Coordinates of C-alpha atoms in Angstrom, one line a residue:
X1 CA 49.7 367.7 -60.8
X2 CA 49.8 368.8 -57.5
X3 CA 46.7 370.6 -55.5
X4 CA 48.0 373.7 -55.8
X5 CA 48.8 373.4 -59.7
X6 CA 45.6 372.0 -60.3
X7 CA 43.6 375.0 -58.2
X8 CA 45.8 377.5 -60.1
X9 CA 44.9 375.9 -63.4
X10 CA 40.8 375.5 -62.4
X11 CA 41.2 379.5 -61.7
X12 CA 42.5 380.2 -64.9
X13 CA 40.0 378.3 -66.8
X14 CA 36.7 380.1 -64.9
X15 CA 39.1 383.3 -65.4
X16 CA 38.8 382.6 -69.1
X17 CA 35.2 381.3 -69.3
X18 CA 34.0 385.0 -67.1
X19 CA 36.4 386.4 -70.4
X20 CA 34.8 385.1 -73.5
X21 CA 31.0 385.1 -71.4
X22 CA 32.1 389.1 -71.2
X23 CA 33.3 389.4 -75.0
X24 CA 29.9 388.1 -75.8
X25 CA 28.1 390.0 -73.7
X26 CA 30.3 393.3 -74.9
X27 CA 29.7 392.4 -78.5
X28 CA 25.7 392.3 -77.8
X29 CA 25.7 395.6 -75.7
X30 CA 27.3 397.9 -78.2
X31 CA 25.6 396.9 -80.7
X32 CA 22.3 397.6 -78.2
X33 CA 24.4 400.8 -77.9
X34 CA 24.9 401.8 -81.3
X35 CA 20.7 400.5 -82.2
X36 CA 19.6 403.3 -79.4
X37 CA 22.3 405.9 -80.6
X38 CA 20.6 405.7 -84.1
X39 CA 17.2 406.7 -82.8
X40 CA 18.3 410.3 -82.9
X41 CA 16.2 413.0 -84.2
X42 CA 16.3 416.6 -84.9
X43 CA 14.3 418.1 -82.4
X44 CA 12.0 421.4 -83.3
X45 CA 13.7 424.6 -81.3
X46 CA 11.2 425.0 -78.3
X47 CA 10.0 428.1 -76.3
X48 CA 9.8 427.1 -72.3
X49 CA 11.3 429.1 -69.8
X50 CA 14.0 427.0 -68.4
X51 CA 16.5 427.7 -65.5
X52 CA 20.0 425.8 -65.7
X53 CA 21.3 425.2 -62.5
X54 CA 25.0 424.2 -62.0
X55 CA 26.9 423.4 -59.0
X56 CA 30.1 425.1 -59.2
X57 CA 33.5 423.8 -56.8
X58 CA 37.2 424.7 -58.1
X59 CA 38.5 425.5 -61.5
X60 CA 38.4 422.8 -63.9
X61 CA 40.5 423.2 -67.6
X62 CA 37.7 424.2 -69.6
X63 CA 35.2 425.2 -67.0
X64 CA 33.8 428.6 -68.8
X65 CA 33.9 426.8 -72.6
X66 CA 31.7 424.2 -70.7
X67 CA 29.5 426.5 -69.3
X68 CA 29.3 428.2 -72.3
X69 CA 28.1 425.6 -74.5
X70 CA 24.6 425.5 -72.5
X71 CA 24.1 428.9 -73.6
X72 CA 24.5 428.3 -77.5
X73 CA 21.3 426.9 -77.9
X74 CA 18.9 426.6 -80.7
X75 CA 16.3 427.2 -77.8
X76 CA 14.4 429.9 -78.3
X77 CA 12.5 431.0 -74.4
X78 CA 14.1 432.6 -71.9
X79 CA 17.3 431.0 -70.8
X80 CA 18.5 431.5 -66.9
X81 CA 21.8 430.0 -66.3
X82 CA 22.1 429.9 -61.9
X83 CA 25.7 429.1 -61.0
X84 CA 26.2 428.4 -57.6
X85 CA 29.3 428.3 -55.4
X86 CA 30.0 428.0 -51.1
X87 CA 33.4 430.5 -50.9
X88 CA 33.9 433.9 -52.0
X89 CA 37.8 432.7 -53.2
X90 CA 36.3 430.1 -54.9
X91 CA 38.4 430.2 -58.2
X92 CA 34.9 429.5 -60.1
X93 CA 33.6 432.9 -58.6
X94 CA 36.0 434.3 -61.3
X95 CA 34.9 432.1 -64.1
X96 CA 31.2 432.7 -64.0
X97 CA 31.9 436.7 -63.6
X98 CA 33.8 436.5 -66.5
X99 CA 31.0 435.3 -68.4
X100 CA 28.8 437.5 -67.2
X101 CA 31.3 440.1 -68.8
X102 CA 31.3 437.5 -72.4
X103 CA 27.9 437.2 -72.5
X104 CA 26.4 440.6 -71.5
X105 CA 22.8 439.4 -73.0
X106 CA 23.0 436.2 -71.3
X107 CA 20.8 435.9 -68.0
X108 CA 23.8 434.2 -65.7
X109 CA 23.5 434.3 -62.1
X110 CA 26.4 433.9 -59.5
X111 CA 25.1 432.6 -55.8
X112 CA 27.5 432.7 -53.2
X113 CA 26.6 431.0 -49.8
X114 CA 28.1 429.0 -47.3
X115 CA 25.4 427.9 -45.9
X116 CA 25.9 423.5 -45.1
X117 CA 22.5 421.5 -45.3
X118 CA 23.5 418.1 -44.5
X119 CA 26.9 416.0 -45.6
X120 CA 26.1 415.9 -49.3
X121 CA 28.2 419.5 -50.1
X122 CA 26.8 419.5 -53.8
X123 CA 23.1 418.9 -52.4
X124 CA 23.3 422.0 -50.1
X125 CA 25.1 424.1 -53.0
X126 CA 21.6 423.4 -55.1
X127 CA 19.4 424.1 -52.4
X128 CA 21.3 427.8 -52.0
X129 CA 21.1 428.3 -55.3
X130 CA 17.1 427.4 -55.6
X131 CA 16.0 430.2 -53.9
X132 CA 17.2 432.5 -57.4
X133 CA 15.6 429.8 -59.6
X134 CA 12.8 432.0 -61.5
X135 CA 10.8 429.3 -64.0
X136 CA 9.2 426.2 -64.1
X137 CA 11.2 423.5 -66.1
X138 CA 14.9 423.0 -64.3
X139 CA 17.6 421.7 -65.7
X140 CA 20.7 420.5 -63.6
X141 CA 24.0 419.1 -64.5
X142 CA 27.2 418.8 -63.6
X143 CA 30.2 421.4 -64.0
X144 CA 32.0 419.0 -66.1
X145 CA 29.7 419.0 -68.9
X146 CA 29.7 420.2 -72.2
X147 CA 26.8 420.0 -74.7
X148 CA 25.5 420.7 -78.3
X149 CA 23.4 423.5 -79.3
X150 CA 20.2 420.4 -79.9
X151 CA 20.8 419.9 -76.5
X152 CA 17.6 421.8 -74.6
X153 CA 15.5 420.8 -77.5
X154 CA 16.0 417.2 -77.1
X155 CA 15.7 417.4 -73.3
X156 CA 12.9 419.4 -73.2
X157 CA 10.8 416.9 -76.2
X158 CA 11.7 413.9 -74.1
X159 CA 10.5 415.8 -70.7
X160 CA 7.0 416.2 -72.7
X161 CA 6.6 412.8 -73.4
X162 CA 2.9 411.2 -71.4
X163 CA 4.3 409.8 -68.3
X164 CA 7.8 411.1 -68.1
X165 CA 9.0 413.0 -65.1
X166 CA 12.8 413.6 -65.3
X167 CA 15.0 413.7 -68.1
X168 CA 18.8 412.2 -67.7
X169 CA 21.4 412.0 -70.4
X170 CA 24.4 409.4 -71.5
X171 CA 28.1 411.3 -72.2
X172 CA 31.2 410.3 -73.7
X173 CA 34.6 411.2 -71.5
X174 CA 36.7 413.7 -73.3
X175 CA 40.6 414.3 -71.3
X176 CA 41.3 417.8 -70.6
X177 CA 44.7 417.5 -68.5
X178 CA 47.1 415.0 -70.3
X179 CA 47.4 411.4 -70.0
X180 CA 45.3 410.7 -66.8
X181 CA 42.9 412.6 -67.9
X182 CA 42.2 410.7 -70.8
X183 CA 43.1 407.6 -69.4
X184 CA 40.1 408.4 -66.9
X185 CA 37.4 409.7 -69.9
X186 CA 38.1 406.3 -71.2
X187 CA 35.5 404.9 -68.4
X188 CA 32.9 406.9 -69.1
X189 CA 32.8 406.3 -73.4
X190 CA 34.0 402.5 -73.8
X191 CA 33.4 401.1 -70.4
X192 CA 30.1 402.8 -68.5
X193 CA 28.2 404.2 -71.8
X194 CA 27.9 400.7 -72.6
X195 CA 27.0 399.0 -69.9
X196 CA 24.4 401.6 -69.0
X197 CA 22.1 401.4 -72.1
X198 CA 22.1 397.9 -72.3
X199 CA 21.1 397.7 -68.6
X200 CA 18.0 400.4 -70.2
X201 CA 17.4 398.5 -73.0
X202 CA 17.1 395.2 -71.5
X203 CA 14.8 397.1 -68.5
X204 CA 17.5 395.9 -66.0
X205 CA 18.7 399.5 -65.0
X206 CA 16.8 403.2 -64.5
X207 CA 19.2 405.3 -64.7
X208 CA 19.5 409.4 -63.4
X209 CA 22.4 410.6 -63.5
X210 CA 24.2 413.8 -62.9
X211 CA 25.1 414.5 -66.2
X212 CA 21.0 416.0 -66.8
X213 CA 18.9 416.2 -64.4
X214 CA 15.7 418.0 -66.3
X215 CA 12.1 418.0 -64.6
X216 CA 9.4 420.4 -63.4
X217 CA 9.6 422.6 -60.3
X218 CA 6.5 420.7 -59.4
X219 CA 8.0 417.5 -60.0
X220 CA 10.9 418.5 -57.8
X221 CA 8.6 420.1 -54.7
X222 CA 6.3 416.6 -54.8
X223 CA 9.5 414.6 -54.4
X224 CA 10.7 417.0 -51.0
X225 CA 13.1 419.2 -53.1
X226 CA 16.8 419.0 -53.0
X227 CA 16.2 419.0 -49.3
X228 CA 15.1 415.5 -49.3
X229 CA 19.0 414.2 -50.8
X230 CA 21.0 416.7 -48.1
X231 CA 22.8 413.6 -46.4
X232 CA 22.6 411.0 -49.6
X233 CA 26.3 410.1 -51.7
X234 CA 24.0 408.8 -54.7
X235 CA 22.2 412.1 -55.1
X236 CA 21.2 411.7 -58.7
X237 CA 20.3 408.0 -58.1
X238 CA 18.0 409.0 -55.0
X239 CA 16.4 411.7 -57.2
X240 CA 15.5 409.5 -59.8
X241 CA 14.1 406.5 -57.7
X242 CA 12.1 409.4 -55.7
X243 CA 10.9 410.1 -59.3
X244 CA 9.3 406.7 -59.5
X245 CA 8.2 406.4 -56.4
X246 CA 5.9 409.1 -57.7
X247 CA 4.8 407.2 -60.7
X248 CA 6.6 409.0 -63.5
X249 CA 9.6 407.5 -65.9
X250 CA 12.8 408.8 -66.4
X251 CA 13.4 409.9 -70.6
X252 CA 16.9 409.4 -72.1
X253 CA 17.2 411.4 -75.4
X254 CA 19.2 409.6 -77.8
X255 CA 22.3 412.5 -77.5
X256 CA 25.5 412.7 -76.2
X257 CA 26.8 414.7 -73.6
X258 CA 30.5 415.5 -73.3
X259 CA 31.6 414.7 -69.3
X260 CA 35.5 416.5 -68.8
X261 CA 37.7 414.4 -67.2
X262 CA 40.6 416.6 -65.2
X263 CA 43.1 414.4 -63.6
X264 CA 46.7 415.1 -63.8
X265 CA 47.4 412.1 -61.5
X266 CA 46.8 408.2 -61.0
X267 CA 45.8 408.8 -57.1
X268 CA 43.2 411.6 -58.3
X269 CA 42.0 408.8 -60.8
X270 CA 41.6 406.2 -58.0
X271 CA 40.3 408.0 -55.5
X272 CA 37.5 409.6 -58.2
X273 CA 36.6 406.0 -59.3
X274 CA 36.6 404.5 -56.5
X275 CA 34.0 406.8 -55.0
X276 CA 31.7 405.8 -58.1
X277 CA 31.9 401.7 -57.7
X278 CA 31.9 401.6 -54.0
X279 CA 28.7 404.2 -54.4
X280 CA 27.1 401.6 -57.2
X281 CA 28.3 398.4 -55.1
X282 CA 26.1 400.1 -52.4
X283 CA 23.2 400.9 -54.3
X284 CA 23.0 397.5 -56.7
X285 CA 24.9 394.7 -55.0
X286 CA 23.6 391.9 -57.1
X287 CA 24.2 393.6 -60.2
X288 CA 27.3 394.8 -59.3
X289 CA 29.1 391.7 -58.8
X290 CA 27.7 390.6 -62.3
X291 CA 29.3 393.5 -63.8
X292 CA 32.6 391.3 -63.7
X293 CA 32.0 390.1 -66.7
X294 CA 32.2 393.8 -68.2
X295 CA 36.1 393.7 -68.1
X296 CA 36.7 390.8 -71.0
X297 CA 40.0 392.4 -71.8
X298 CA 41.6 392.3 -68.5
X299 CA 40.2 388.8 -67.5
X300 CA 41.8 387.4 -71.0
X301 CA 45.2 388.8 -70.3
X302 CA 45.2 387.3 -66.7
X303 CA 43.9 384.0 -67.8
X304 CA 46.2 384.2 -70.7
X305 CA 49.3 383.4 -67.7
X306 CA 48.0 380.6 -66.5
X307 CA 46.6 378.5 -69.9
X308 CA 48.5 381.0 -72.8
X309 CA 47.4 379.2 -75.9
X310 CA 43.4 379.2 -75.2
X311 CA 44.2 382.5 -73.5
X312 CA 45.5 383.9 -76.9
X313 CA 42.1 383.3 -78.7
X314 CA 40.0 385.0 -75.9
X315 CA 42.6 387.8 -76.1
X316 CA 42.1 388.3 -79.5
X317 CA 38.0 387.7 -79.5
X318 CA 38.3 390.4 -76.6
X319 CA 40.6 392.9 -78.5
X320 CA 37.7 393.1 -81.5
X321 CA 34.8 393.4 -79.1
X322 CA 36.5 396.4 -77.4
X323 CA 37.7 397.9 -80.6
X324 CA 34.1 397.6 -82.0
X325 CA 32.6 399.5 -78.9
X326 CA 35.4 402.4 -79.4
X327 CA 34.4 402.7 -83.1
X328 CA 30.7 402.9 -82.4
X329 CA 31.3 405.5 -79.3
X330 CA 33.9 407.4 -81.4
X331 CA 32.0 408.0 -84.3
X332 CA 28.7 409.1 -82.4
X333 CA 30.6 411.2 -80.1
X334 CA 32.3 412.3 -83.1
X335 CA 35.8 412.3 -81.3
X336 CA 38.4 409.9 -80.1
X337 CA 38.6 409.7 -76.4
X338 CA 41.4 407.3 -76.4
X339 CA 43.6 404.8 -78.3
X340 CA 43.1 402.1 -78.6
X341 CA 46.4 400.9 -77.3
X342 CA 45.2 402.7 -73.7
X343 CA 42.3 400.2 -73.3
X344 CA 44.0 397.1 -72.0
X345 CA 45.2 399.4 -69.4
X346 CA 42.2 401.2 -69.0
X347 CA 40.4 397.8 -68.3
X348 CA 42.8 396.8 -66.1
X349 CA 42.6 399.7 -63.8
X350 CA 39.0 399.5 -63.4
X351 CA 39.0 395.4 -63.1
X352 CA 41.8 396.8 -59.7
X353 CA 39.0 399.2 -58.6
X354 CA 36.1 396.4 -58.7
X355 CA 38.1 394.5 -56.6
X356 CA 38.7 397.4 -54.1
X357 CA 35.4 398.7 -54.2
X358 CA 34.5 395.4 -51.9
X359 CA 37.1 396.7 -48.9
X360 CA 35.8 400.4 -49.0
X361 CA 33.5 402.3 -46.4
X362 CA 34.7 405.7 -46.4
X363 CA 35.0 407.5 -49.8
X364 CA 36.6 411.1 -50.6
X365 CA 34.8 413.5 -52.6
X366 CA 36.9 416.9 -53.5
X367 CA 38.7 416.7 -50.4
X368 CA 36.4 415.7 -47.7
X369 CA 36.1 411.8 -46.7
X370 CA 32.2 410.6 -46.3
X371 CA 31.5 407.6 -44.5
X372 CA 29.1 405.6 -46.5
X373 CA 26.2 403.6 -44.9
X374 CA 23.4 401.6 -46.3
X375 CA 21.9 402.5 -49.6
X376 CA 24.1 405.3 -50.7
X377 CA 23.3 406.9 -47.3
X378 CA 26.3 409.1 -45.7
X379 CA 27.2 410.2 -42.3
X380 CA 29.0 413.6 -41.3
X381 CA 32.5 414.0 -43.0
X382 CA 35.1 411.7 -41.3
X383 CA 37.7 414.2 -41.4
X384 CA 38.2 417.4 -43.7
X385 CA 41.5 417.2 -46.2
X386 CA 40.7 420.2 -47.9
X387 CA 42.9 422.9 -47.9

């Protein structure tokens, strides 16, 4: 054999071993996953006055029937929904009047303003939109969200629990725009959902994510307000250590969100994804170069060319460990995201965008490249794409 055979075959067998190490480790974590999803309990209908704040940019398929769904609430205070957008022709403008028209009884706001507070465009939409904020317990999430009607009831019971400062909240993807789109919400339920509550569970990860954000207005003021994140990429991560730093815990209801996935394209899928690990790379290096392992499926099929008949087994081991993660997710989200066909390729694509995550500095988020620094920090845009 010569060196180069024998290096190739070496490869394939530590290729294999990082497989069936990660078809283990899958196996365990889902069913950590499906232990935590079972903790679920009806929570009483509560009375607070909350404000819902939510960052619009663009239309997105289902934007209003997302928006919506945070207003059918068994949630019986007052309820003010704050939408926020930076342009007048801002096709979400339209959305959120057109609610307003929907839901005459509904307390929806619409705040337009340009004004920039730093590079983080989001950030500075949410610090515009504050100043209309009217009650004490604020709730922020993401555009792309859509949520049962237990949903304020078991954010709010968790944000009451002794010690807890900020409630966050796990989704499932759901496509809205064809293929890609689906092929992207299969991340979010049988890749990241996993991962993420196993890294809770075992006390290796605190997550905050943008998905829910829930705490106090006093909460909020003691950590700087949303002034303090104006030039961070990793805004809800930065919120939630900030959270910490204060001496307060971060609640996860046992619920799940539905995050929309929109992309009608493989480059929009890229460049989307690609933002998110080279932001995570950033913030969690160590851990992020162990979360190799969390692509068994991939790893199998490429050791599979190099030793095929040892590579079959791990394959096959692999194939049952991913199709037991889609079951659990599937029947607590109560919805397919995917088949189960799509996941070899689905783990494949984000096995290609772990790999690239270690060559990128400068990220694109909705149309404007950010140069990231240290810790999730960013610069001034590199150069504005949008149109």
């Amino acid at each position: 054999m010569t060196a180069g055979a024998l290096l190739l075959s070496l490869i394939g067998w530590l290729v294999l071993a990082l497989a069936a190490i990660g078809t283990l480790y899958w196996a365990i974590a889902t069913w950590a996953l499906a232990r935590f999803l079972r903790r679920e309990r009806p929570a009483a209908a509560r009375s607070e006055a909350v404000t819902l704040l939510k960052p619009l940019y663009g239309a997105e398929p289902q934007l209003e029937a997302n928006l919506a769904s945070f207003l059918r609430q068994t949630h019986q205070g007052p309820v003010q929904m704050v939408c926020g957008v930076q342009r007048e022709d801002d096709p979400a403008a339209e959305t959120v009047r057109a609610m307003q028209a929907r839901h005459p009884t509904a307390r929806i706001d619409l705040v337009i303003d340009s004004t920039r507070h730093g590079a983080n465009v989001k950030i500075g939409n949410l610090i515009n939109m504050m100043a209309r904020a009217e009650h004490d317990i604020v709730v922020l999430s993401d555009s792309d969200m859509a949520v049962e009607p237990s949903y304020l009831a078991q954010v709010l019971a968790a944000l009451d629990r002794p010690g807890i400062g900020a409630v966050t909240c796990l989704y499932h993807g759901r496509g809205d725009a064809g293929f890609w789109s689906r092929l992207a919400a299969a991340g979010p339920s049988y890749q990241f959902l996993v991962g993420l509550v196993f890294g809770k569970v075992m006390g290796l990860a605190e997550p905050c994510m943008g998905s829910t954000i829930a705490l106090r207005r006093s909460t909020l003021e003691a950590i700087g307000g949303f002034e303090a994140f104006a030039d961070v990429l990793a805004d809800d991560h930065a919120i939630g250590a900030a959270v910490r730093a204060h001496g307060l815990g971060i609640a996860i209801p046992p619920v799940l969100l539905a995050h929309a996935s929109a992309e009608t394209s493989l480059a929009q899928v890229w460049r989307q994804e690609l933002r998110w690990a080279a932001t995570i790379r950033a913030l969690q290096p160590g851990g992020y170069a162990g979360s190799v392992i969390g692509f068994p499926l991939a790893l199998a099929m490429l050791g599979s060319l190099v030793h095929p008949l040892p590579g079959l087994y791990v394959v096959a081991a692999a194939s049952a460990a991913r199709l037991y993660t889609k079951r659990v997710v599937d029947r607590h989200a109560g919805t397919s995201t995917a088949p189960f066909w799509l996941l070899p390729v689905r783990d494949g694509l984000s096995l290609a965008v772990f790999v690239a995550s270690y060559f990128v500095r400068v990220v694109d988020w909705r149309g404007t490249r950010l140069r990231m620094e240290h810790e999730g920090q960013i610069i001034r845009p590199v150069e504005n794409t949008r149109s």
